[in-house]
PDB file of C-alpha atoms in Angstrom:
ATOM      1  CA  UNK E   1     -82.721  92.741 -78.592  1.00  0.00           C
ATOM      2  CA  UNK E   2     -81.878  93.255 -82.125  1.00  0.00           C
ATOM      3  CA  UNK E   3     -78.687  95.186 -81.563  1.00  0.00           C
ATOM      4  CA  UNK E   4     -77.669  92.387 -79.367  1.00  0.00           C
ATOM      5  CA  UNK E   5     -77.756  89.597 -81.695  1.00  0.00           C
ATOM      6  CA  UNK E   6     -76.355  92.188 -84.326  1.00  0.00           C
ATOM      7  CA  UNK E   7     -73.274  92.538 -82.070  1.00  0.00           C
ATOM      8  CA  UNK E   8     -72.646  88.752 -81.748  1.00  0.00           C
ATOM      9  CA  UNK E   9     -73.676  87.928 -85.191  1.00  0.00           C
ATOM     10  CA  UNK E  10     -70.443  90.339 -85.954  1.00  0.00           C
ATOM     11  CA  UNK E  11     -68.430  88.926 -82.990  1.00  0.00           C
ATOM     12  CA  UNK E  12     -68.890  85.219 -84.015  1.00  0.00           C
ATOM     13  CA  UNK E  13     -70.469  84.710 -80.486  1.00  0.00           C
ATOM     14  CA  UNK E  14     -72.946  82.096 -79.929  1.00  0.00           C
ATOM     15  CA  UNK E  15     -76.397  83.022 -78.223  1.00  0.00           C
ATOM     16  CA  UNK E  16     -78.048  80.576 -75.969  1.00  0.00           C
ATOM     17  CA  UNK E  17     -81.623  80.533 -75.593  1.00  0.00           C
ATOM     18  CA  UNK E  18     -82.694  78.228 -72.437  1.00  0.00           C
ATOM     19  CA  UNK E  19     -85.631  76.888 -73.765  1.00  0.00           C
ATOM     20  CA  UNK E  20     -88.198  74.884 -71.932  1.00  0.00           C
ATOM     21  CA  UNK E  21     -87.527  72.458 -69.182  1.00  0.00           C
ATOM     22  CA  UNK E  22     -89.187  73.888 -66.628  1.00  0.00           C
ATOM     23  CA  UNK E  23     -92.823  76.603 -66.059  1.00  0.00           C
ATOM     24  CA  UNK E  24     -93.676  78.194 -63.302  1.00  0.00           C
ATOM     25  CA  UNK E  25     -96.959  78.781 -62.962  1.00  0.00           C
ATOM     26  CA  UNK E  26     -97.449  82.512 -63.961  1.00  0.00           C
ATOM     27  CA  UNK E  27     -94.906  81.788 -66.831  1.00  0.00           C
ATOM     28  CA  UNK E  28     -96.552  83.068 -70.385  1.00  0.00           C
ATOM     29  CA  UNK E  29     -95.963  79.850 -72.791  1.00  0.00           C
ATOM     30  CA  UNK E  30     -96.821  81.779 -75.658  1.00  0.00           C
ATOM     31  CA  UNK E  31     -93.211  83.239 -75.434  1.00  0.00           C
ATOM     32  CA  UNK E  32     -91.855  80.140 -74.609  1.00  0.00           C
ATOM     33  CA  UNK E  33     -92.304  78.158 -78.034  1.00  0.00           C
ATOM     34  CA  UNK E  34     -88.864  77.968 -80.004  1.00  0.00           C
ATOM     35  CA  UNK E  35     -90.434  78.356 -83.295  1.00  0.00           C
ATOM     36  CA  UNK E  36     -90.149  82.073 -82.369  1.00  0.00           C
ATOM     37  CA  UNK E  37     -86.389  82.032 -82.600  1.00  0.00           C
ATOM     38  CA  UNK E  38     -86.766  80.861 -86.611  1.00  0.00           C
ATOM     39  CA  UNK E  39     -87.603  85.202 -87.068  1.00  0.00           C
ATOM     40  CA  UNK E  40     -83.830  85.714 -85.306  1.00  0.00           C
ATOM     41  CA  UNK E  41     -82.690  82.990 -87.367  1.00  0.00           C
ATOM     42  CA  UNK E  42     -83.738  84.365 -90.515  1.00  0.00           C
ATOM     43  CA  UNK E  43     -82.610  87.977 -89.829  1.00  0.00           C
ATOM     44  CA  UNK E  44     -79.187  86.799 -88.546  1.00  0.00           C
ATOM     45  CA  UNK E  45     -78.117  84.062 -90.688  1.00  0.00           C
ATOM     46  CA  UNK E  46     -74.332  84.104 -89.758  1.00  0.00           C
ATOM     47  CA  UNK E  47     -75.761  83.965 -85.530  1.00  0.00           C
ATOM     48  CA  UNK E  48     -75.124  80.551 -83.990  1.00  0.00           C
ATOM     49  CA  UNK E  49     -78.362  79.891 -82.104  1.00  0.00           C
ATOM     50  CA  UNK E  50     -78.476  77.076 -79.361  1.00  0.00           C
ATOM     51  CA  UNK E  51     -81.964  76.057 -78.004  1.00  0.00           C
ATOM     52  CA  UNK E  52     -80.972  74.445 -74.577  1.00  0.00           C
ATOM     53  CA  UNK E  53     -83.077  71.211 -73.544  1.00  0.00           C
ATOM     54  CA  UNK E  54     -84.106  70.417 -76.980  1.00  0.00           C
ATOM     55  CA  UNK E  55     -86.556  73.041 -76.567  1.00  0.00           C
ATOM     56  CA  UNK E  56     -88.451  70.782 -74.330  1.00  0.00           C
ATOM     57  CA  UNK E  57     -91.789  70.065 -74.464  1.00  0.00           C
ATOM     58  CA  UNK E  58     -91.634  71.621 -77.861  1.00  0.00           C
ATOM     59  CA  UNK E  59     -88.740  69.052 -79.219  1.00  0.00           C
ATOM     60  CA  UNK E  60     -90.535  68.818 -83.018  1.00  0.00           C
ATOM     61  CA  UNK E  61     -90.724  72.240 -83.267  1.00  0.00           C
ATOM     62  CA  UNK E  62     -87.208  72.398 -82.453  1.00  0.00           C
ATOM     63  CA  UNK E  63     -85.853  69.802 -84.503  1.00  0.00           C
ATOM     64  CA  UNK E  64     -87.715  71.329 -87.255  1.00  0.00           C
ATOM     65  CA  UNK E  65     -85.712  74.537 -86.284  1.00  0.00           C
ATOM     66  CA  UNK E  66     -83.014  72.941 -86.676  1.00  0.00           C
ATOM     67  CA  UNK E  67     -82.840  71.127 -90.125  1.00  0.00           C
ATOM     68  CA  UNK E  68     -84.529  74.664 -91.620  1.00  0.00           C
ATOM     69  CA  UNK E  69     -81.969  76.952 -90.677  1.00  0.00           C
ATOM     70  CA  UNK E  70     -77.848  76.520 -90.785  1.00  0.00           C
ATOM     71  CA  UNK E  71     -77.135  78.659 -88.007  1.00  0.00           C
ATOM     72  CA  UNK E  72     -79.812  76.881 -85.760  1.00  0.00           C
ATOM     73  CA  UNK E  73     -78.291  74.247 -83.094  1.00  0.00           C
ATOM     74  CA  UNK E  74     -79.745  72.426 -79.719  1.00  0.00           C
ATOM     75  CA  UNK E  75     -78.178  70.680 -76.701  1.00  0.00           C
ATOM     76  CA  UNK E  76     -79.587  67.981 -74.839  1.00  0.00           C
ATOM     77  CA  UNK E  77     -78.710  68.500 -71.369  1.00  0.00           C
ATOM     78  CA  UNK E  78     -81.801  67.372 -69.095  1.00  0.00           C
ATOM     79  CA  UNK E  79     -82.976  64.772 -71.382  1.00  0.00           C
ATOM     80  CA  UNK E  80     -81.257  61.709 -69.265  1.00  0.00           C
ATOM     81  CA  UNK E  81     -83.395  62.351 -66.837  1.00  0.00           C
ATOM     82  CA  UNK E  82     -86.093  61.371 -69.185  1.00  0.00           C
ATOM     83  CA  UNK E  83     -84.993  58.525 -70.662  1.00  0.00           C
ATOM     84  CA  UNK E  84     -88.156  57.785 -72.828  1.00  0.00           C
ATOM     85  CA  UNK E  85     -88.376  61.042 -73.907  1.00  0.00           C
ATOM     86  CA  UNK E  86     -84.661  60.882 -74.421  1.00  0.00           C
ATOM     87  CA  UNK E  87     -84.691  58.201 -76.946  1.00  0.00           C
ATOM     88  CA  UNK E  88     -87.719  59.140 -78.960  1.00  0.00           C
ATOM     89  CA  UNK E  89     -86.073  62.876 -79.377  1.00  0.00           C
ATOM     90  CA  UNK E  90     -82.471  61.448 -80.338  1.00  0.00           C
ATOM     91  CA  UNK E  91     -84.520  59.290 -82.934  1.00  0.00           C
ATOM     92  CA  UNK E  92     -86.361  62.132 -84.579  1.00  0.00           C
ATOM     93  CA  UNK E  93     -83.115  64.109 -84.746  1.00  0.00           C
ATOM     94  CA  UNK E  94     -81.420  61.345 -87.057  1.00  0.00           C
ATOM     95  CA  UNK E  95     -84.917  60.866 -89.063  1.00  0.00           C
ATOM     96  CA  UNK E  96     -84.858  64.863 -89.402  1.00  0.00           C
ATOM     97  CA  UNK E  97     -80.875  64.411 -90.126  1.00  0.00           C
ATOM     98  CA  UNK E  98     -79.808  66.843 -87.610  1.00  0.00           C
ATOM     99  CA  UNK E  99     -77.824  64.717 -85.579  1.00  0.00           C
ATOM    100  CA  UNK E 100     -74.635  66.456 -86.141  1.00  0.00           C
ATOM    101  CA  UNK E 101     -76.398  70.115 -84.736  1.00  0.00           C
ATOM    102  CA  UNK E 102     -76.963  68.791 -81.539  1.00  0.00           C
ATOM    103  CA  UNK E 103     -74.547  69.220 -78.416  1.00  0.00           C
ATOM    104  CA  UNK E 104     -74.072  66.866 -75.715  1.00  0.00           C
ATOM    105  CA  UNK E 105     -73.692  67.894 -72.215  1.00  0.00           C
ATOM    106  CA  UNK E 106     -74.890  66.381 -68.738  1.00  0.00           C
ATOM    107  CA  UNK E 107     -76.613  69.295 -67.013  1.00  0.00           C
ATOM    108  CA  UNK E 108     -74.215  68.912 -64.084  1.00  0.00           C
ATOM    109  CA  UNK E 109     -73.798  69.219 -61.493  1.00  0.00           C
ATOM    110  CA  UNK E 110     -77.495  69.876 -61.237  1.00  0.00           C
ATOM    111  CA  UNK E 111     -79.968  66.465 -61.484  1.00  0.00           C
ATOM    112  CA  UNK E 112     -83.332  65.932 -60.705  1.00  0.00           C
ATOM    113  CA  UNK E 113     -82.842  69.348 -59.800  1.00  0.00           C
ATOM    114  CA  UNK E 114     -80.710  69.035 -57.097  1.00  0.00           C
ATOM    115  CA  UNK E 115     -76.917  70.074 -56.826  1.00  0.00           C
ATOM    116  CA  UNK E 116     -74.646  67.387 -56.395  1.00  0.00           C
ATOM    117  CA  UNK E 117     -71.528  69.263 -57.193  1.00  0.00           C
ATOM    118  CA  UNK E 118     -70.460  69.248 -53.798  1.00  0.00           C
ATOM    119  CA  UNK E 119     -70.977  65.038 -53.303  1.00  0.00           C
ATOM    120  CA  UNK E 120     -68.862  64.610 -56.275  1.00  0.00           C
ATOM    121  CA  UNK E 121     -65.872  66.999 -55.575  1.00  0.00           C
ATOM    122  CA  UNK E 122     -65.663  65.109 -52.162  1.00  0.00           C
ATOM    123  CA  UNK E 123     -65.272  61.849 -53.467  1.00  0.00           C
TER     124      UNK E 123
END
């Protein structure tokens, strides 16, 4: 994968890694944690890096990502649907003072992971 992030680091082109969210069972979380994207992060300091979800369940871990490295960014598409979870993670981002490296998107037209596109275009 190196030559890929090489090629976008050089291209100013964002790479988004979709993080967490969601496990099926015979998924290996030991390649799932985004503390494994700080490596990337170091070798490509001029790569934009967006961790989707927060990197959810591992939102610490992110936000620690986050305030470490420059190039490091999150969104937090899904989190509505958690709205506990929601507030405590937009809380730690302003104690961590990342607020301004997150991005804010709805997830839709997917919630509760069900598509709803269709219901709103015919309304």
């Amino acid at each position: 994968m190196l030559p890929v992030y090489q090629a976008a680091q050089e291209h100013g082109l964002p790479i988004y890694f979709m993080q967490g969210q969601s496990f099926p069972a015979a998924a290996q979380l030991e390649f799932a944690s985004p503390v494994l994207l700080d490596e990337i992060a170091r070798k490509f300091p001029d790569l934009k890096i967006i961790i989707s979800h927060l990197g959810h369940p591992w939102t610490e871990q992110t936000l620690t990502l986050l305030g470490k490295n420059k190039n490091v960014y999150a969104d937090v598409v899904g989190l509505i649907n958690r709205p506990w979870h929601a507030y405590r993670s937009l809380a730690l981002a302003h104690e961590f003072r990342v607020m301004d490296k997150l991005l804010f998107g709805s997830g839709f037209s997917e919630l509760d992971g069900k598509k709803r596109g269709g219901v709103a275009i015919q309304h």
